[in-house]
Amino acid sequence: MPISALLARIRRLVPISGDQHYDEIVRNFGVGTLRPPPTPMSDGELARAIAEFLREQPSSKSVATLGRRLDPSSRL
């Protein structure tokens, strides 16, 4: 799945009030910290990963947690 399609799915799951979180996700895909999952995630799996990410301030720790949820083989 292209990153643009994944980001569109993520945008639907991140409330407008969580723009800092969304911006952090976009930035980390841009710099290569986050990578799309090797196999497509269901909407439910993605929603759970995003909800977990939204519970914390957007930080390198929360990005690492999201990265592990997106790609369990990630070294983050």
PDB file of C-alpha atoms in Angstrom:
ATOM      1  CA  MET A   1       0.000   0.000   0.000  1.00  0.00           C
ATOM      2  CA  PRO A   2       1.423   3.417  -0.908  1.00  0.00           C
ATOM      3  CA  ILE A   3       2.208   5.709   2.006  1.00  0.00           C
ATOM      4  CA  SER A   4      -0.312   8.253   0.673  1.00  0.00           C
ATOM      5  CA  ALA A   5      -3.125   5.692   0.959  1.00  0.00           C
ATOM      6  CA  LEU A   6      -1.983   4.684   4.454  1.00  0.00           C
ATOM      7  CA  LEU A   7      -1.825   8.346   5.509  1.00  0.00           C
ATOM      8  CA  ALA A   8      -5.364   8.877   4.177  1.00  0.00           C
ATOM      9  CA  ARG A   9      -6.562   5.982   6.362  1.00  0.00           C
ATOM     10  CA  ILE A  10      -4.657   7.392   9.350  1.00  0.00           C
ATOM     11  CA  ARG A  11      -6.087  10.890   8.739  1.00  0.00           C
ATOM     12  CA  ARG A  12      -9.603   9.472   9.090  1.00  0.00           C
ATOM     13  CA  LEU A  13      -8.644   7.975  12.482  1.00  0.00           C
ATOM     14  CA  VAL A  14      -6.878  11.011  13.984  1.00  0.00           C
ATOM     15  CA  PRO A  15      -9.308  13.694  15.184  1.00  0.00           C
ATOM     16  CA  ILE A  16      -8.763  17.236  13.935  1.00  0.00           C
ATOM     17  CA  SER A  17      -7.851  18.186  17.505  1.00  0.00           C
ATOM     18  CA  GLY A  18      -4.967  15.693  17.230  1.00  0.00           C
ATOM     19  CA  ASP A  19      -3.227  17.487  14.364  1.00  0.00           C
ATOM     20  CA  GLN A  20       0.095  17.490  16.238  1.00  0.00           C
ATOM     21  CA  HIS A  21      -0.076  13.720  16.322  1.00  0.00           C
ATOM     22  CA  TYR A  22      -0.938  13.486  12.627  1.00  0.00           C
ATOM     23  CA  ASP A  23       1.873  15.913  11.714  1.00  0.00           C
ATOM     24  CA  GLU A  24       4.316  13.784  13.724  1.00  0.00           C
ATOM     25  CA  ILE A  25       3.209  10.648  11.867  1.00  0.00           C
ATOM     26  CA  VAL A  26       3.627  12.360   8.477  1.00  0.00           C
ATOM     27  CA  ARG A  27       7.061  13.718   9.469  1.00  0.00           C
ATOM     28  CA  ASN A  28       8.271  10.312  10.617  1.00  0.00           C
ATOM     29  CA  PHE A  29       7.158   8.612   7.410  1.00  0.00           C
ATOM     30  CA  GLY A  30       9.022  11.377   5.551  1.00  0.00           C
ATOM     31  CA  VAL A  31      12.318  10.866   7.392  1.00  0.00           C
ATOM     32  CA  GLY A  32      12.052   7.084   7.275  1.00  0.00           C
ATOM     33  CA  THR A  33      11.487   6.452  10.972  1.00  0.00           C
ATOM     34  CA  LEU A  34       8.092   4.882  10.246  1.00  0.00           C
ATOM     35  CA  ARG A  35       7.555   2.388   7.452  1.00  0.00           C
ATOM     36  CA  PRO A  36       4.271   1.038   6.112  1.00  0.00           C
ATOM     37  CA  PRO A  37       3.353  -2.391   7.453  1.00  0.00           C
ATOM     38  CA  PRO A  38       4.730  -5.270   5.339  1.00  0.00           C
ATOM     39  CA  THR A  39       1.207  -6.693   5.059  1.00  0.00           C
ATOM     40  CA  PRO A  40      -1.943  -4.563   5.017  1.00  0.00           C
ATOM     41  CA  MET A  41      -3.503  -3.936   8.414  1.00  0.00           C
ATOM     42  CA  SER A  42      -7.239  -4.123   8.893  1.00  0.00           C
ATOM     43  CA  ASP A  43      -9.009  -0.899   9.796  1.00  0.00           C
ATOM     44  CA  GLY A  44      -9.490  -2.310  13.301  1.00  0.00           C
ATOM     45  CA  GLU A  45      -5.775  -3.065  13.751  1.00  0.00           C
ATOM     46  CA  LEU A  46      -4.816   0.357  12.450  1.00  0.00           C
ATOM     47  CA  ALA A  47      -7.429   2.056  14.650  1.00  0.00           C
ATOM     48  CA  ARG A  48      -6.049   0.294  17.759  1.00  0.00           C
ATOM     49  CA  ALA A  49      -2.470   1.307  16.875  1.00  0.00           C
ATOM     50  CA  ILE A  50      -3.496   4.933  16.296  1.00  0.00           C
ATOM     51  CA  ALA A  51      -5.602   5.043  19.497  1.00  0.00           C
ATOM     52  CA  GLU A  52      -2.583   3.819  21.451  1.00  0.00           C
ATOM     53  CA  PHE A  53      -0.408   6.490  19.798  1.00  0.00           C
ATOM     54  CA  LEU A  54      -2.950   9.239  20.576  1.00  0.00           C
ATOM     55  CA  ARG A  55      -2.905   8.436  24.304  1.00  0.00           C
ATOM     56  CA  GLU A  56       0.593   9.924  24.582  1.00  0.00           C
ATOM     57  CA  GLN A  57       2.146  13.198  23.492  1.00  0.00           C
ATOM     58  CA  PRO A  58       3.702  12.933  20.024  1.00  0.00           C
ATOM     59  CA  SER A  59       7.262  11.986  20.935  1.00  0.00           C
ATOM     60  CA  SER A  60      10.031   9.717  19.721  1.00  0.00           C
ATOM     61  CA  LYS A  61       8.853   7.140  22.293  1.00  0.00           C
ATOM     62  CA  SER A  62       5.256   7.169  21.055  1.00  0.00           C
ATOM     63  CA  VAL A  63       6.437   7.117  17.420  1.00  0.00           C
ATOM     64  CA  ALA A  64       8.581   4.078  18.249  1.00  0.00           C
ATOM     65  CA  THR A  65       5.559   2.361  19.796  1.00  0.00           C
ATOM     66  CA  LEU A  66       3.502   3.102  16.687  1.00  0.00           C
ATOM     67  CA  GLY A  67       6.349   1.879  14.490  1.00  0.00           C
ATOM     68  CA  ARG A  68       6.430  -1.454  16.305  1.00  0.00           C
ATOM     69  CA  ARG A  69       2.665  -1.806  15.862  1.00  0.00           C
ATOM     70  CA  LEU A  70       2.885  -1.022  12.137  1.00  0.00           C
ATOM     71  CA  ASP A  71       5.911  -3.239  11.537  1.00  0.00           C
ATOM     72  CA  PRO A  72       6.740  -5.753  14.292  1.00  0.00           C
ATOM     73  CA  SER A  73      10.140  -6.386  12.673  1.00  0.00           C
ATOM     74  CA  SER A  74      11.027  -2.698  13.125  1.00  0.00           C
ATOM     75  CA  ARG A  75      14.204  -1.894  15.030  1.00  0.00           C
ATOM     76  CA  LEU A  76      12.534   1.133  16.671  1.00  0.00           C
TER      77      LEU A  76
END
